[in-house]
XYZ file of C-alpha atoms in Angstrom:
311
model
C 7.119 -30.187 8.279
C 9.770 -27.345 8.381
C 10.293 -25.779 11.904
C 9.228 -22.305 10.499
C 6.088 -23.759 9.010
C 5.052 -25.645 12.656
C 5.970 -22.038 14.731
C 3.585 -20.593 12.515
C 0.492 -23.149 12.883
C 1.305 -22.895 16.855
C 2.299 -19.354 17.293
C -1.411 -16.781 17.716
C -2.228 -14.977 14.784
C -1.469 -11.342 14.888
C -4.798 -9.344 16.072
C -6.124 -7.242 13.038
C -5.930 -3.702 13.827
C -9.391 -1.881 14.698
C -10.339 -0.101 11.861
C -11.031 3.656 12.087
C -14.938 4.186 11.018
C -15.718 7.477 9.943
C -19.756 8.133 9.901
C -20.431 10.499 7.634
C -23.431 13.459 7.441
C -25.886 11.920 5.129
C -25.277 9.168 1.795
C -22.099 9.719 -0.434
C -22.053 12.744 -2.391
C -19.686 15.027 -3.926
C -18.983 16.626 -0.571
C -17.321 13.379 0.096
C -14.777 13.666 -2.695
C -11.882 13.613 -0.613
C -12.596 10.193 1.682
C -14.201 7.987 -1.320
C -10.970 9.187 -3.401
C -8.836 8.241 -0.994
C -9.914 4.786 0.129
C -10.314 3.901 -3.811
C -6.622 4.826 -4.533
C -5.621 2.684 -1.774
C -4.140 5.730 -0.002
C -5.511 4.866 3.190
C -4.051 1.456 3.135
C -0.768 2.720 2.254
C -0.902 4.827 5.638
C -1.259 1.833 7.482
C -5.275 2.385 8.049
C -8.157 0.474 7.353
C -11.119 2.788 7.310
C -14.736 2.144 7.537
C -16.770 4.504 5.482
C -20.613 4.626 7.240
C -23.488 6.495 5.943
C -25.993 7.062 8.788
C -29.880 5.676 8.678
C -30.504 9.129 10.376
C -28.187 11.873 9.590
C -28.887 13.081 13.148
C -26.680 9.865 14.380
C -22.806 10.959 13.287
C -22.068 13.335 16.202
C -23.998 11.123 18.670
C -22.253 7.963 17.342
C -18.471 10.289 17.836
C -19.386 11.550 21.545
C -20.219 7.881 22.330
C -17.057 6.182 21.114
C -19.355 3.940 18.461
C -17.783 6.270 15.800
C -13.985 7.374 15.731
C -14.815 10.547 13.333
C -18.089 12.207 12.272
C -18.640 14.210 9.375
C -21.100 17.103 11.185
C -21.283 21.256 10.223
C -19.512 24.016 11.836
C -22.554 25.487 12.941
C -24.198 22.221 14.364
C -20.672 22.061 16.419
C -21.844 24.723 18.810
C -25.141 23.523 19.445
C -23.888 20.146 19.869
C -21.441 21.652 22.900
C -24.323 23.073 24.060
C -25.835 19.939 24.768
C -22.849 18.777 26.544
C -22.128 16.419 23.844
C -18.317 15.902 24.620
C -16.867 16.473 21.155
C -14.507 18.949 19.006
C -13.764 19.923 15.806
C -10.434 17.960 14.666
C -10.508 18.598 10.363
C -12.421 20.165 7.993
C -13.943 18.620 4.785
C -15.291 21.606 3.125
C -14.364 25.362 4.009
C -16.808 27.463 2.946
C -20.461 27.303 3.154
C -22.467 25.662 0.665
C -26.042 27.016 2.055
C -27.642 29.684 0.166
C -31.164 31.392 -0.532
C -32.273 30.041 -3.946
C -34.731 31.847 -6.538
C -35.618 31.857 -9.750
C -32.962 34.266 -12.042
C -35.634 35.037 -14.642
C -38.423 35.448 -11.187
C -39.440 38.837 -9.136
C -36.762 38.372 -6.623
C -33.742 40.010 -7.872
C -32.427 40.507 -4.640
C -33.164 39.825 -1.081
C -34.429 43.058 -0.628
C -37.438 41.669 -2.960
C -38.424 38.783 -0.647
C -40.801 41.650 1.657
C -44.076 40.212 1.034
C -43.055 37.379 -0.195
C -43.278 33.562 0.225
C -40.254 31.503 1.274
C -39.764 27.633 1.464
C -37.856 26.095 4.275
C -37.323 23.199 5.535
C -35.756 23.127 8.573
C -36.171 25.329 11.587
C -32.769 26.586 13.997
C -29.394 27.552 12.769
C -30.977 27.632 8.727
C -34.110 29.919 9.817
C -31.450 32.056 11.868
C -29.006 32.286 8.681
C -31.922 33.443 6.533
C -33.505 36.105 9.037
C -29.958 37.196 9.389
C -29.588 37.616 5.580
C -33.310 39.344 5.040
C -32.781 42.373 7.917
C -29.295 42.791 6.068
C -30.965 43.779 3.018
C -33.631 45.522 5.125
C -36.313 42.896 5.793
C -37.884 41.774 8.889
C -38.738 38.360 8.739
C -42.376 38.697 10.200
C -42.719 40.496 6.378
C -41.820 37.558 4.689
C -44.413 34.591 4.532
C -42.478 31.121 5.355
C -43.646 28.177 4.157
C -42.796 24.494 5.129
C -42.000 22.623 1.974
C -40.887 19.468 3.777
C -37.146 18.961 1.977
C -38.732 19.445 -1.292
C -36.852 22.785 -2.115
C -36.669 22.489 -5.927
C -40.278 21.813 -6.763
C -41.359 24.168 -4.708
C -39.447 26.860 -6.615
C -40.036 25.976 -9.563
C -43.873 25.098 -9.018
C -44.048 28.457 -7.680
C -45.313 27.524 -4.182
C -42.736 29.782 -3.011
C -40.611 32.257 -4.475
C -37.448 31.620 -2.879
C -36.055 28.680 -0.895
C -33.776 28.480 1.735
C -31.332 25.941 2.978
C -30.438 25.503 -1.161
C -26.907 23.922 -1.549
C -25.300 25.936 -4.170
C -23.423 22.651 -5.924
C -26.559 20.391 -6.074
C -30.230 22.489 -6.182
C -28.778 24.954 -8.895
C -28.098 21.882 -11.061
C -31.785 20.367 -9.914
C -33.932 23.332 -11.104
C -32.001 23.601 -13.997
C -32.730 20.017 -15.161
C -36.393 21.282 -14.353
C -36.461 24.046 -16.707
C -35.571 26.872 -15.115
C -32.548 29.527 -14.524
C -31.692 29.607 -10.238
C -29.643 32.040 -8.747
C -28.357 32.158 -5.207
C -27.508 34.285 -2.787
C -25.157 33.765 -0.339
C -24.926 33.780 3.488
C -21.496 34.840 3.791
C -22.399 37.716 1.520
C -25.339 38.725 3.420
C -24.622 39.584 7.175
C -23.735 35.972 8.305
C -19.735 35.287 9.085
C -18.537 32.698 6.933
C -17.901 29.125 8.353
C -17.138 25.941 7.640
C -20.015 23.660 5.752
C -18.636 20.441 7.190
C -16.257 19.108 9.659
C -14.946 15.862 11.154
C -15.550 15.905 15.419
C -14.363 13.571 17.486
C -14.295 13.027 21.321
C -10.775 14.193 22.410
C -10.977 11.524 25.120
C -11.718 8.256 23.091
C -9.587 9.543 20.038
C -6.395 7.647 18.740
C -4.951 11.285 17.844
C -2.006 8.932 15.809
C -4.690 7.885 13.474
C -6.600 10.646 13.130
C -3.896 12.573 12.026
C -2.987 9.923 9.592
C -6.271 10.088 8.211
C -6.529 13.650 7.297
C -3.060 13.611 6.056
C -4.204 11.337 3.385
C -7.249 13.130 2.537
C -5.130 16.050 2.284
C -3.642 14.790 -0.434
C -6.705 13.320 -2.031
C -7.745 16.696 -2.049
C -4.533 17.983 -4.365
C -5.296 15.194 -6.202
C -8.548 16.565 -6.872
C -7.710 19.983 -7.522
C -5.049 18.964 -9.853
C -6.926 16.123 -11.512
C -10.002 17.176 -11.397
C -11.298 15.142 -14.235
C -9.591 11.749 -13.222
C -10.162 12.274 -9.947
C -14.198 12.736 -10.901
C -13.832 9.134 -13.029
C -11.972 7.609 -9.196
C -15.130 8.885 -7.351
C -18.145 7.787 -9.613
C -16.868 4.388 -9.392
C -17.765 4.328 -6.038
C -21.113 3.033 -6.398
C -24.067 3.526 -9.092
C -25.708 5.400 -6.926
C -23.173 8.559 -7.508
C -22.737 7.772 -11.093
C -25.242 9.718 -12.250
C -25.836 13.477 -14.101
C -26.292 15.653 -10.987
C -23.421 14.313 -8.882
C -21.357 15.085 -12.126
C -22.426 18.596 -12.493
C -21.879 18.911 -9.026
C -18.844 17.795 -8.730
C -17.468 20.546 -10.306
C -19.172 23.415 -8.234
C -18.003 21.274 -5.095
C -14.542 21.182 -5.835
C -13.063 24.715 -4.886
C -15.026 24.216 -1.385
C -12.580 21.079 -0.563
C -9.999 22.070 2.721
C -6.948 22.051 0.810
C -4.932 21.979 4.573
C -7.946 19.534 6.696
C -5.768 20.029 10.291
C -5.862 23.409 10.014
C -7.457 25.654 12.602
C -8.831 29.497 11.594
C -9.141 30.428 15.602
C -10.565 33.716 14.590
C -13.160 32.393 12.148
C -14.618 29.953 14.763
C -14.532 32.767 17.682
C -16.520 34.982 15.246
C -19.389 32.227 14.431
C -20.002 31.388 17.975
C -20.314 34.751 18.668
C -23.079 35.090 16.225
C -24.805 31.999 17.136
C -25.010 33.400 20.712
C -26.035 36.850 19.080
C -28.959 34.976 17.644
C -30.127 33.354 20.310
C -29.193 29.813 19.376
C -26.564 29.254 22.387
C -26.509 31.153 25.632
C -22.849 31.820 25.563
C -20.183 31.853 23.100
C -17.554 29.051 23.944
C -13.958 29.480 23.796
C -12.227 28.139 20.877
C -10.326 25.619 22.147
C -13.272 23.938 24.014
C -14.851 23.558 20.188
C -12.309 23.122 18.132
C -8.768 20.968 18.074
C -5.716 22.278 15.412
C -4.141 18.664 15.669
C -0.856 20.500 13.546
C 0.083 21.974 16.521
C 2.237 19.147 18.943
C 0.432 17.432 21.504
C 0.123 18.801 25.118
């Protein structure tokens, strides 16, 4: 046997490096378009990572899983962020996925409410109760409604059928790239109105969080450096890049993920490190104005703009 070949059968193996597992907000979807582009063009490889791609069991999990250390990134929104630090969960804003919100009031275009201003007397499906209620009440008294004239009913996540049954005749918490696509396929024209449009600041719809203490802030940065430019890639091959995702798994091959795929794409961060200081100061603000957190938090106890140089 050679002398090289016997060094190598005696000499340790080199220890794999740990992979960087990123736990995302719910199953793969559009809004995901950067990551699953990325890992299937071998991008992250290329960048020296191996990445673990995790879709939570319960999509309350990711931030818990970050704070903990059982999760190096978790995909979370910008308004969960705040009550998260209000819990004391010990964990800040490093990237952005999409930024802009994708939340919006939903009714029918061809229905009675034309505009929110028609909701007074009305019925309105929800489905969750905190920061969603608070966007909507926010959006009725700006078009001059108080909420205890509108009628809200629980329609347990089932916002679509409930619209389009008529059991209410709006819903809020719609995503604008996915339930306009789902009433259409049931018969029927939606239109949406918007938060940002409607009294609310605008935000980001989801972020990665970490816990500045357990973070490797080296491969972090690497990792939303490549999804940076899976992002480009998107917006300039928009097409290809849809043909890249859908391979992904059967699950997202399928005629709503395409349609929204293309209502999702303008909302990617084209620039994931960077950090709008005035934009986050403005929505804790109004999530203290509403009651959901005693204080607004400084920015920097929140939030991390990892393209500034380390301290």
């Amino acid at each position: 046997m050679k002398r090289a070949a016997l060094l190598a059968l005696l000499l340790p193996a080199p220890a794999m490096a740990e992979p960087l597992t990123v736990v995302l907000d719910w199953f793969v979807n559009p809004d995901h378009g950067p990551i699953i582009v990325a890992e299937r063009q071998g991008w992250f490889a290329e960048a020296g990572l191996e990445v673990e791609i995790v879709a939570p069991a319960d999509p309350a999990d990711p931030p818990k899983m970050a704070a903990s250390g059982q999760a190096d990134l978790a995909v979370t929104y910008q308004p969960q962020l705040y009550l998260q630090h209000a819990e004391g969960l010990p964990l800040k804003r490093v990237g952005t996925l999409v930024e802009s919100p994708l939340y919006c009031v939903m009714a029918k275009a061809d229905g009675p409410v034309q505009g929110l201003a028609d909701l007074k007397g009305r019925k309105v499906g929800f489905s969750v109760a905190g920061i969603e209620e608070a966007l909507l009440h926010t959006m009725l008294r700006t078009n001059g409604v108080e909420p205890a004239e509108v009628e809200f009913v629980n329609v347990n996540f089932a916002l679509t059928p409930a619209l389009a049954s008529g059991q209410a005749d709006a819903v809020a918490g719609a995503f604008r790239n996915f339930e306009l696509h789902q009433i259409a396929a049931a018969g029927s024209e939606g239109r949406c109105f918007l938060p940002e449009e409607n009294g609310v600041p605008s935000y980001e719809e989801l972020i990665y969080v970490a816990n500045p203490d357990r973070m490797d802030r080296e491969k972090v940065v690497a990792f939303l450096k490549v999804t940076e430019r899976a992002a480009g890639f998107i917006a300039d091959h928009p097409e290809e890049a849809w043909e890249i995702f859908r391979g992904w798994s059967a699950e997202v091959d399928d005629d709503l993920n395409a349609a929204a795929w293309g209502d999702t794409l303008p909302h990617f961060a084209a620039h994931p490190m960077a950090l709008d200081a005035d934009r986050y100061a403005a929505f804790g603000r109004y999530m203290a104005e509403v009651g959901l957190i005693p204080a607004a938090p400084e920015v920097a106890e929140v939030a991390m703009d990892l393209s500034a140089p380390a301290d």
